[in-house]
PDB file of C-alpha atoms in Angstrom:
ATOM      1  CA  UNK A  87       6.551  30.841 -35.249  1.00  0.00           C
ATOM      2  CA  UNK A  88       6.913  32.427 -38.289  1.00  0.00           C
ATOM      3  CA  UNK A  89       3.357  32.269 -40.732  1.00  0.00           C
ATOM      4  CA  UNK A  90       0.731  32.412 -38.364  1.00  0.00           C
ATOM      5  CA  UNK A  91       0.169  35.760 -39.486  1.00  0.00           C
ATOM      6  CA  UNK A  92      -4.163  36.297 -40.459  1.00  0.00           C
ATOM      7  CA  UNK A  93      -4.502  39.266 -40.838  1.00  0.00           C
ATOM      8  CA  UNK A  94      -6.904  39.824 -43.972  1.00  0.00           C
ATOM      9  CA  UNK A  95      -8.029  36.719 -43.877  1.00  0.00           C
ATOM     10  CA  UNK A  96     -11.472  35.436 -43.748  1.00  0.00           C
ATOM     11  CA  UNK A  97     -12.722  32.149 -41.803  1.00  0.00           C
ATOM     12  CA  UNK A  98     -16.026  30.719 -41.686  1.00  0.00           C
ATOM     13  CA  UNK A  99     -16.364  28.438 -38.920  1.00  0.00           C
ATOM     14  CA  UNK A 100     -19.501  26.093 -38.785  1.00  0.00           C
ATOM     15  CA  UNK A 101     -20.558  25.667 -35.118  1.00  0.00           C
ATOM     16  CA  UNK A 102     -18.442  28.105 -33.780  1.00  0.00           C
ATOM     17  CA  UNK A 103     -20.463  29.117 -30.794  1.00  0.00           C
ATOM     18  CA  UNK A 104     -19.211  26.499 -28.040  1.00  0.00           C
ATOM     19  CA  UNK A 105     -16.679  24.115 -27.746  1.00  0.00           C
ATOM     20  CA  UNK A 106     -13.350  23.380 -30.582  1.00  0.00           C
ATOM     21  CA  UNK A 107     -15.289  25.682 -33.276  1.00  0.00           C
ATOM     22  CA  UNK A 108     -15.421  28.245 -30.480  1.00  0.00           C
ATOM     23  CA  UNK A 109     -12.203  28.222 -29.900  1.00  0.00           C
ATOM     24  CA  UNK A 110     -10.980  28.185 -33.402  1.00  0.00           C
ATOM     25  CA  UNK A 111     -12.912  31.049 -34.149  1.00  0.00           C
ATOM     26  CA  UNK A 112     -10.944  32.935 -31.069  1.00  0.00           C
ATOM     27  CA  UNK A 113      -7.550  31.499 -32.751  1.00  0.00           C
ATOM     28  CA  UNK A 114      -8.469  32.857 -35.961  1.00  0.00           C
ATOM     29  CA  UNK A 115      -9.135  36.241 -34.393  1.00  0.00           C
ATOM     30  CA  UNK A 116      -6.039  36.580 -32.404  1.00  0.00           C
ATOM     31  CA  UNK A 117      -4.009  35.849 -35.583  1.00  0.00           C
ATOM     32  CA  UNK A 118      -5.749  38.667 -37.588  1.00  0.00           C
ATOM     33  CA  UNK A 119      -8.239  36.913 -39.399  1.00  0.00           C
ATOM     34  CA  UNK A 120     -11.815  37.932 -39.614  1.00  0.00           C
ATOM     35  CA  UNK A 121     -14.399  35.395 -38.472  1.00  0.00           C
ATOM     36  CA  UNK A 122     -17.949  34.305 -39.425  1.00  0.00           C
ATOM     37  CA  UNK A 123     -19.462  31.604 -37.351  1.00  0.00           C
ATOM     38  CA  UNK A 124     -22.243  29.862 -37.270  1.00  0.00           C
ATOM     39  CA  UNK A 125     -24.815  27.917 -34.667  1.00  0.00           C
ATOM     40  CA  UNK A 126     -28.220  26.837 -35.062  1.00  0.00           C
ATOM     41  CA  UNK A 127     -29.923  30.073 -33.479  1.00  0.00           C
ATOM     42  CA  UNK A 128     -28.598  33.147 -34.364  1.00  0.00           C
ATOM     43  CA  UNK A 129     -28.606  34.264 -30.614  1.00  0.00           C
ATOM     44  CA  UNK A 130     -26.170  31.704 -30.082  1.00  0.00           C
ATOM     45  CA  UNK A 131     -23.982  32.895 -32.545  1.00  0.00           C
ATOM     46  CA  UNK A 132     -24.571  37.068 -31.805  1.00  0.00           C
ATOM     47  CA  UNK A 133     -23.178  36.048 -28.428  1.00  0.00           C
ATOM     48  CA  UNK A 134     -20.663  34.065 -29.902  1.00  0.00           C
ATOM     49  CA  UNK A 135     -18.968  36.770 -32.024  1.00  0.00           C
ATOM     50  CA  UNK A 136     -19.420  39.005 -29.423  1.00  0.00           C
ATOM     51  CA  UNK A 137     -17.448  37.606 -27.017  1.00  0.00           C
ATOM     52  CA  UNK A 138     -14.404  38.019 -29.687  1.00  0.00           C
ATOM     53  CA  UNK A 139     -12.476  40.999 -29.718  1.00  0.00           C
ATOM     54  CA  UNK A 140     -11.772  41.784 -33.603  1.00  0.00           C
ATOM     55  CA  UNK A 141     -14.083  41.168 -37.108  1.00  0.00           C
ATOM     56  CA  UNK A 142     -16.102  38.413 -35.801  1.00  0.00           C
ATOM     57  CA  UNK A 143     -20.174  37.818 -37.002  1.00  0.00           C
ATOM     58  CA  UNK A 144     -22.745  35.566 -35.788  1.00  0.00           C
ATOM     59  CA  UNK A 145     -24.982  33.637 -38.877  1.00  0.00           C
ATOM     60  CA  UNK A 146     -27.642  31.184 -37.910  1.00  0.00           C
ATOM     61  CA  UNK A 147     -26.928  27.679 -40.171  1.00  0.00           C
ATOM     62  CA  UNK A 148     -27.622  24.375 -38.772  1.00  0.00           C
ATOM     63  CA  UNK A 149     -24.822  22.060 -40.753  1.00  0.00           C
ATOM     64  CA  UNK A 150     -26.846  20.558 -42.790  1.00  0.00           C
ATOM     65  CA  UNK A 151     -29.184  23.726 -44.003  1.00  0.00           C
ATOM     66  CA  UNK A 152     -28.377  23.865 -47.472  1.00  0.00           C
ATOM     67  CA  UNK A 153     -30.120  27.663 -48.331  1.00  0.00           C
ATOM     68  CA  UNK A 154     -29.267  28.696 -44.601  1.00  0.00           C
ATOM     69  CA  UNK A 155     -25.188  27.319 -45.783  1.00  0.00           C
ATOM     70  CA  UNK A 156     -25.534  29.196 -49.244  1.00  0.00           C
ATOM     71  CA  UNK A 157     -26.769  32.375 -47.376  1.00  0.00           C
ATOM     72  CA  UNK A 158     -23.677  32.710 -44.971  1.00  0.00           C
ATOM     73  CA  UNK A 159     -21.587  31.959 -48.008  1.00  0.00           C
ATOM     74  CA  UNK A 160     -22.999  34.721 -49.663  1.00  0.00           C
ATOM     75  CA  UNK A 161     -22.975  37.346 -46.812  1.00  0.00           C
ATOM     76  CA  UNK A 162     -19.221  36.418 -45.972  1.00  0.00           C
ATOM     77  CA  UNK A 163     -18.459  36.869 -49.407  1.00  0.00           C
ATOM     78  CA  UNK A 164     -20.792  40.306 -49.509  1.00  0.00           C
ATOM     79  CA  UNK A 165     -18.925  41.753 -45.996  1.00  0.00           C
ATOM     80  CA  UNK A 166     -15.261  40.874 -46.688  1.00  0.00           C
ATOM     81  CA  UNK A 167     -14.695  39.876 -49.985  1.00  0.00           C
ATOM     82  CA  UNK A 168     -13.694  36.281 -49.968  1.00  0.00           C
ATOM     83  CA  UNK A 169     -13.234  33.484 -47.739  1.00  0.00           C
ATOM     84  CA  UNK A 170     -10.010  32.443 -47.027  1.00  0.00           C
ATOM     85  CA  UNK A 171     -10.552  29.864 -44.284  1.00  0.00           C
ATOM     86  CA  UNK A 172     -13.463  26.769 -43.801  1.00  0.00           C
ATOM     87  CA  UNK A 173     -13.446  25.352 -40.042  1.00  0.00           C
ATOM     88  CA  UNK A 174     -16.080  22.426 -40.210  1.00  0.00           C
ATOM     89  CA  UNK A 175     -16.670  21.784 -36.736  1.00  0.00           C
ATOM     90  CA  UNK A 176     -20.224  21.296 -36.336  1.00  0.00           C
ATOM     91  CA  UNK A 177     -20.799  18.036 -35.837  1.00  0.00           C
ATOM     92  CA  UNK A 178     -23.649  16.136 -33.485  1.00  0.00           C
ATOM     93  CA  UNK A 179     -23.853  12.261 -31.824  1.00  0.00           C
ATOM     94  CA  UNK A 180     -27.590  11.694 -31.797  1.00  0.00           C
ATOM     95  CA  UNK A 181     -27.165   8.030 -31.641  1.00  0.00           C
ATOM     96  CA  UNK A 182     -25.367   6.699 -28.347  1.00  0.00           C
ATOM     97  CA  UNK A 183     -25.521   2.967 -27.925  1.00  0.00           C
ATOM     98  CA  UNK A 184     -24.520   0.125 -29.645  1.00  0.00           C
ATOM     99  CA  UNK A 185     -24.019   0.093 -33.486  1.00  0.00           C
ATOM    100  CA  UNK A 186     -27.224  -2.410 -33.605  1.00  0.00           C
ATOM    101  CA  UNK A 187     -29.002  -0.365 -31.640  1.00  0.00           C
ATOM    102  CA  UNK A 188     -29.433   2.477 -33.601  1.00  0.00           C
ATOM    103  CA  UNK A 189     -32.169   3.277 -36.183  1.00  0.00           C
ATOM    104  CA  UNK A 190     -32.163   4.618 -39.860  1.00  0.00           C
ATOM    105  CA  UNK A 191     -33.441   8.419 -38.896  1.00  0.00           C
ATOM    106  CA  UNK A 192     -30.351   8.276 -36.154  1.00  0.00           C
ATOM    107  CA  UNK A 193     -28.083   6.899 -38.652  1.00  0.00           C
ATOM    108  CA  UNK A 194     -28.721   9.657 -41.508  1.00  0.00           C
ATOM    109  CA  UNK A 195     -28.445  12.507 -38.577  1.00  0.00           C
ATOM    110  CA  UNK A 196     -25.000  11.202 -37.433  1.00  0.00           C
ATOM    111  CA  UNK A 197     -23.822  10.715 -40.847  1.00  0.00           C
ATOM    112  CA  UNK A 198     -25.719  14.196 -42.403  1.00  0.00           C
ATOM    113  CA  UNK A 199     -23.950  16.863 -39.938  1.00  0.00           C
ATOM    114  CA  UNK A 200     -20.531  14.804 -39.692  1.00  0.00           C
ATOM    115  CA  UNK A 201     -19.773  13.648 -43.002  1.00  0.00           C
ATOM    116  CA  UNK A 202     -22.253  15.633 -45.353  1.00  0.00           C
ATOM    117  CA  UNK A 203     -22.545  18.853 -43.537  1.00  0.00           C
ATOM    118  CA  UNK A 204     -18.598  19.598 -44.429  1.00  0.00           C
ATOM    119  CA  UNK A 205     -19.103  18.287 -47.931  1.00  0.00           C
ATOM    120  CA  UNK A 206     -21.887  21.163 -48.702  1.00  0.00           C
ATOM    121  CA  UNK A 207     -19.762  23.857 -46.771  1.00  0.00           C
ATOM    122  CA  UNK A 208     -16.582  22.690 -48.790  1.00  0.00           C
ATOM    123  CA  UNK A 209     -18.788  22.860 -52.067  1.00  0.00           C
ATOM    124  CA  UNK A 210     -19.952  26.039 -51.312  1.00  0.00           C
ATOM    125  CA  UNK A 211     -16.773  27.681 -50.261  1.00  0.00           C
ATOM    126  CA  UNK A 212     -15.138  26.469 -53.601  1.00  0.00           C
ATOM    127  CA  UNK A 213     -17.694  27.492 -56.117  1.00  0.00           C
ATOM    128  CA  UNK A 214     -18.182  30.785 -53.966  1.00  0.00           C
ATOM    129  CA  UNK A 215     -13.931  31.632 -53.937  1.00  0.00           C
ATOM    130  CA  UNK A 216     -11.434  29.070 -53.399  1.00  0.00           C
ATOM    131  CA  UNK A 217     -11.868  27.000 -56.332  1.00  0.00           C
ATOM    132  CA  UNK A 218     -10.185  30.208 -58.057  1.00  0.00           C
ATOM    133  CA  UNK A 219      -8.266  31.704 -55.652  1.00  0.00           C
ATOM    134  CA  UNK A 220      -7.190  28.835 -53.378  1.00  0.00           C
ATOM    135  CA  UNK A 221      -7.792  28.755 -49.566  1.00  0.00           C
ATOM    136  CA  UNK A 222      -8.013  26.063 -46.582  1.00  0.00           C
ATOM    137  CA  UNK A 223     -10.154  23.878 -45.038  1.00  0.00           C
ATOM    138  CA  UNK A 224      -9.813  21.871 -41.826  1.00  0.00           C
ATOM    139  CA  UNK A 225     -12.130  19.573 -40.448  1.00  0.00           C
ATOM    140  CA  UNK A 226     -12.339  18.090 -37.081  1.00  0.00           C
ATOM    141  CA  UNK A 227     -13.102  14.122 -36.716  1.00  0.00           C
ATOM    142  CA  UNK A 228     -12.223  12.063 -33.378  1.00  0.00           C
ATOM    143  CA  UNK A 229      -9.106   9.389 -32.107  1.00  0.00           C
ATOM    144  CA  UNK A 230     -12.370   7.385 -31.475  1.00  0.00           C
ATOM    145  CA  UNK A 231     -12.701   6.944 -35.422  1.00  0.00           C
ATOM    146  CA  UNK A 232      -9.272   4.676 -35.261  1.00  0.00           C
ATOM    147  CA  UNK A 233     -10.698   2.190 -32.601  1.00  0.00           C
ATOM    148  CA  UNK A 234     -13.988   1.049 -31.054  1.00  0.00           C
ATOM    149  CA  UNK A 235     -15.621   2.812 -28.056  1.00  0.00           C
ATOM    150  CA  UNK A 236     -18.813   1.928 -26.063  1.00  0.00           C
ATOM    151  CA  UNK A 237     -22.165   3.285 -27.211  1.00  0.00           C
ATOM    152  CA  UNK A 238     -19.790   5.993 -29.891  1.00  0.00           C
ATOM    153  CA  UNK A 239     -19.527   3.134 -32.850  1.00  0.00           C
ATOM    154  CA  UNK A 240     -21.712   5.372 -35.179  1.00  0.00           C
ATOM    155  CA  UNK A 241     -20.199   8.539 -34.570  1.00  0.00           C
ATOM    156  CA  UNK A 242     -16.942   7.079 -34.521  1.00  0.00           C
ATOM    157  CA  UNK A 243     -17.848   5.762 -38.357  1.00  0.00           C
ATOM    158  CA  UNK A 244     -19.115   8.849 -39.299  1.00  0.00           C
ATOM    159  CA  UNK A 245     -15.514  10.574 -38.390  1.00  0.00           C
ATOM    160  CA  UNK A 246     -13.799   8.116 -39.616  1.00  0.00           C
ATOM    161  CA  UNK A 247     -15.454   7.918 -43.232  1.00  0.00           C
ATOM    162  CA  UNK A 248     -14.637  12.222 -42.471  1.00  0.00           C
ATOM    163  CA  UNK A 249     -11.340  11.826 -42.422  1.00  0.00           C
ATOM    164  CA  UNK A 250     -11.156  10.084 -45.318  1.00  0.00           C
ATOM    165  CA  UNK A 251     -13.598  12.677 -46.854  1.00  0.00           C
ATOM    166  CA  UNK A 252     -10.216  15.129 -45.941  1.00  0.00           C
ATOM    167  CA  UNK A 253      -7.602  12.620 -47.875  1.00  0.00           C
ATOM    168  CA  UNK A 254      -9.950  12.781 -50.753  1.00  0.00           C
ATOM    169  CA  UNK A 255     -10.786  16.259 -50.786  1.00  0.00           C
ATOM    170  CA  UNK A 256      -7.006  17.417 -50.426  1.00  0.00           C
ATOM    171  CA  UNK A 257      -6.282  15.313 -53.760  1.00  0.00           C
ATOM    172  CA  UNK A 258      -9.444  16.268 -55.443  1.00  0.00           C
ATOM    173  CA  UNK A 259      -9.138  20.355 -54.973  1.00  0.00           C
ATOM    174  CA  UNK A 260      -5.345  20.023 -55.484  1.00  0.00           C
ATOM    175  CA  UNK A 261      -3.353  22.538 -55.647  1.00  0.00           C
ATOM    176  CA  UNK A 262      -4.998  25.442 -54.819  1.00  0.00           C
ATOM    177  CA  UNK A 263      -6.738  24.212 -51.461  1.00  0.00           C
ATOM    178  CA  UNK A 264      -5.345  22.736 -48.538  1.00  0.00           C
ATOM    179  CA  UNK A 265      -7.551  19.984 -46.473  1.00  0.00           C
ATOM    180  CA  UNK A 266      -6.765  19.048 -43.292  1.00  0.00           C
ATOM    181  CA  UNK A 267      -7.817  17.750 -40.408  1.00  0.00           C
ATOM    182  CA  UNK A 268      -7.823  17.792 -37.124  1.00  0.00           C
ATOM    183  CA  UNK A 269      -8.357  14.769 -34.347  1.00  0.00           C
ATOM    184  CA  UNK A 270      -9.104  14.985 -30.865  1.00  0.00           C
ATOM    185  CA  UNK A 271      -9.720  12.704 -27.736  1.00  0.00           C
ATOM    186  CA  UNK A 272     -11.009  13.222 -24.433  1.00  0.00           C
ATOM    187  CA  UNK A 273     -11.699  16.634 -22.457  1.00  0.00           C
ATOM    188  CA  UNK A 274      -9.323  17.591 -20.056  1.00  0.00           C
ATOM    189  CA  UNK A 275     -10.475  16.583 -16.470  1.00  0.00           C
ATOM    190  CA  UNK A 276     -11.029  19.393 -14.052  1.00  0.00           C
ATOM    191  CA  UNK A 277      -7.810  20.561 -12.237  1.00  0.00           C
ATOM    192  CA  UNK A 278      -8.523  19.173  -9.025  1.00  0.00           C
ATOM    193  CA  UNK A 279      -8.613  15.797 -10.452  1.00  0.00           C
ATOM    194  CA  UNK A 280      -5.429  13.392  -9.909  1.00  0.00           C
ATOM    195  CA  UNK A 281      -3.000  13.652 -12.855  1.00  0.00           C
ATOM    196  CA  UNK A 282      -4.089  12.219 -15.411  1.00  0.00           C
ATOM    197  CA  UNK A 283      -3.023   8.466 -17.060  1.00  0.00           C
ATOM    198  CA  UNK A 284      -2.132  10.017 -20.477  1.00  0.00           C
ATOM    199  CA  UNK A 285       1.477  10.990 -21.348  1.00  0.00           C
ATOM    200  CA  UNK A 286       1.242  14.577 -21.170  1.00  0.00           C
ATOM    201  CA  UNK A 287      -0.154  14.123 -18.172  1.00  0.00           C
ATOM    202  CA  UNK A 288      -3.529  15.957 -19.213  1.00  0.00           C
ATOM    203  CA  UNK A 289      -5.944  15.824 -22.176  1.00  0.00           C
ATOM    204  CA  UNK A 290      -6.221  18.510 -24.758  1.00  0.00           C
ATOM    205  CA  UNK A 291      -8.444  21.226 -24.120  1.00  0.00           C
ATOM    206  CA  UNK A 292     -10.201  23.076 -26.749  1.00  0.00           C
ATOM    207  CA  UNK A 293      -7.927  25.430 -26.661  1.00  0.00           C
ATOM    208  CA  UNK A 294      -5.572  23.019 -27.984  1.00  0.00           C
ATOM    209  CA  UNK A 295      -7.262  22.101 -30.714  1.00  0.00           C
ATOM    210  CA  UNK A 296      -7.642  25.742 -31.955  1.00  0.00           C
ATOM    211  CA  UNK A 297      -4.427  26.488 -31.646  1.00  0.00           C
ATOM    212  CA  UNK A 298      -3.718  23.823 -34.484  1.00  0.00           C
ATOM    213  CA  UNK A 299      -6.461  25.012 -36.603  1.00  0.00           C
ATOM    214  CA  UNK A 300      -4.992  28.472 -36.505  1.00  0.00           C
ATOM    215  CA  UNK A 301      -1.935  26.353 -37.487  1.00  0.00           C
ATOM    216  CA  UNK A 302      -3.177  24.792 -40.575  1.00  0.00           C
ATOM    217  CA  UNK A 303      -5.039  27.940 -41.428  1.00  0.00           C
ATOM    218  CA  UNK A 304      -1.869  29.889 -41.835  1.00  0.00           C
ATOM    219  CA  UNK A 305       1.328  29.822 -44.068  1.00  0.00           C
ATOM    220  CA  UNK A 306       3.511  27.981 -41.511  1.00  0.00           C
ATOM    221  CA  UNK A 307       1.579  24.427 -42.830  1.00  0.00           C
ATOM    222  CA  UNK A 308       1.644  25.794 -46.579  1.00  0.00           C
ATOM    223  CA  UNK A 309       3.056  22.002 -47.063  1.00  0.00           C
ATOM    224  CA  UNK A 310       0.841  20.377 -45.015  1.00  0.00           C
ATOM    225  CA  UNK A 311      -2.714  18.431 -46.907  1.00  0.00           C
ATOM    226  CA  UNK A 312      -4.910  15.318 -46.758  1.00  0.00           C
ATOM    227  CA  UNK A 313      -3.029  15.523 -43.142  1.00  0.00           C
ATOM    228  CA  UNK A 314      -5.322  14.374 -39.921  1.00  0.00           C
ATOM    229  CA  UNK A 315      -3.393  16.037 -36.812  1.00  0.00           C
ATOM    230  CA  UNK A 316      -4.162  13.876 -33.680  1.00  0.00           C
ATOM    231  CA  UNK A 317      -4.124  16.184 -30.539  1.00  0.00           C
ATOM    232  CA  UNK A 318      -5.343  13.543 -27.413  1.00  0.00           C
ATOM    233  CA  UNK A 319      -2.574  14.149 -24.651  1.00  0.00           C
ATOM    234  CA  UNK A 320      -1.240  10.963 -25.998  1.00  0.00           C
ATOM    235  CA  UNK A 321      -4.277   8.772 -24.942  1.00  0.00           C
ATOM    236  CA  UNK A 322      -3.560   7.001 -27.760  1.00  0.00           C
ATOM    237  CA  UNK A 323      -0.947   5.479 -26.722  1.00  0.00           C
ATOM    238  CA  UNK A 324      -2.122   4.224 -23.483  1.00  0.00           C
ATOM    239  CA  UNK A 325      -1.789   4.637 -19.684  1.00  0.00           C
ATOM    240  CA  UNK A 326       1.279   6.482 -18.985  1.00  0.00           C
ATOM    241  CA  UNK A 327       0.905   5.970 -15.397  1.00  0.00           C
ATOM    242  CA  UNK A 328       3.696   3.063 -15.208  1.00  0.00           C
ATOM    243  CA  UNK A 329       6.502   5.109 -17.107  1.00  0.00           C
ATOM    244  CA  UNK A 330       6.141   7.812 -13.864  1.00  0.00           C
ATOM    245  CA  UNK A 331       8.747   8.048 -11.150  1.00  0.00           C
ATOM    246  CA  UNK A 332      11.630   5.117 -10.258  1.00  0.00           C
ATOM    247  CA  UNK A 333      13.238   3.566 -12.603  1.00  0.00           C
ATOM    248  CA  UNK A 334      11.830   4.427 -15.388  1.00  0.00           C
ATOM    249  CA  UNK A 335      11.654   8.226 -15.376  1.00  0.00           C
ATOM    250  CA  UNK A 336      14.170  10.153 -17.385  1.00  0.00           C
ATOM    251  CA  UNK A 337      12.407  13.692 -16.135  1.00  0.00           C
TER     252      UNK A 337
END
């Protein structure tokens, strides 16, 4: 597709050491762009960026370290320039159980690294360079923030209160910045599993969802903001199982 084109382009991607921020950080990369990512221990993220083949640094900053946050802002701005490109996908559930369950130090956690962390990064990113020169962010929330789960409830608020955090943010730094997001649902099971009950037959991978980041980062979604891209396999819609085979297959 036409647009997904990085090159010269700069991405910061919180928690980009494991996981969806790993793998948006390896999108990034094999478009072109240059990547800075971040974990909490900066030998987490020196193996991190090297494992990527192309401008990729490591930069210890937990998601909710304000001076560590202003010091990778700084040094990404120092190495290349600008930043082009915020990937907020740090994010933490330190309170499993039921909603009632939880306590007031597990409730500020949850909500501090999923909803606040990517409201300092976004700050910082737009004082730093895109308030002036425009740019894109894309945050990653859950399917689980559209319905109840067992012992998720709190994280599940906290993505959903990000997501509207996005809508917000895409009207508030209009036009120059883009702010998406981007949703995801279960891991994929492990390939010797049956098929699985979800419509595509398998859940997304991370690789999935960092293939739509890369997406959103480039040109090709120049239209696209305050947008929450839902990339589950189609478990939302239910088991898929009973649409297989006989009558009602169209395969």
């Amino acid at each position: 597709m036409s647009g997904l084109d990085l090159t010269g382009r700069t991405a910061i991607v919180t928690g980009g050491s494991e996981g969806v921020g790993s793998a948006a950080a390896r999108a990034i990369v094999a478009a072109g762009g240059n990547v800075v990512l971040t974990a909490r221990r900066q030998e987490a993220a020196d193996a991190a960026a090297a494992e990527l083949r192309g401008a990729a640094v490591g930069f210890a900053a937990g998601g909710i370290d304000e001076s560590a946050a202003l010091r990778c802002v700084e040094a990404t701005m120092s190495r290349f320039g600008g930043i082009d490109i915020l990937v907020n996908a740090a994010d933490r559930n330190p309170s499993a159980g039921p909603v009632l369950d939880q306590d007031y130090l597990r409730f500020t956690k949850t909500f501090g690294v999923n909803v606040w962390g990517p409201i300092l990064w976004t700050s910082l990113v737009t004082r730093a360079w895109m308030g002036e020169h425009g740019g894109v962010v894309i945050n990653t929330v859950s399917v689980g923030g559209a319905a109840g789960e067992p012992d998720h409830g709190l994280f599940h608020a906290a993505k959903a209160a990000l997501k509207h955090v996005t809508e917000q943010l895409a009207l508030e730094l209009s036009p120059g910045v883009r702010v998406n997001a981007v949703a995801s649902g279960a891991v994929r099971t492990p390939p010797d599993e049956p098929q699985s009950a979800v419509a595509a037959a398998d859940h997304a991978v991370p690789e999935d969802i960092g293939a739509a980041i890369a997406f959103l980062a480039s040109d090709a979604a120049g239209r696209i903001t305050g947008e929450t891209f839902v990339i589950d396999g189609g478990q939302r819609l239910g088991d898929a199982t009973s649409y297989r085979g006989g009558e009602c297959s169209h395969v």
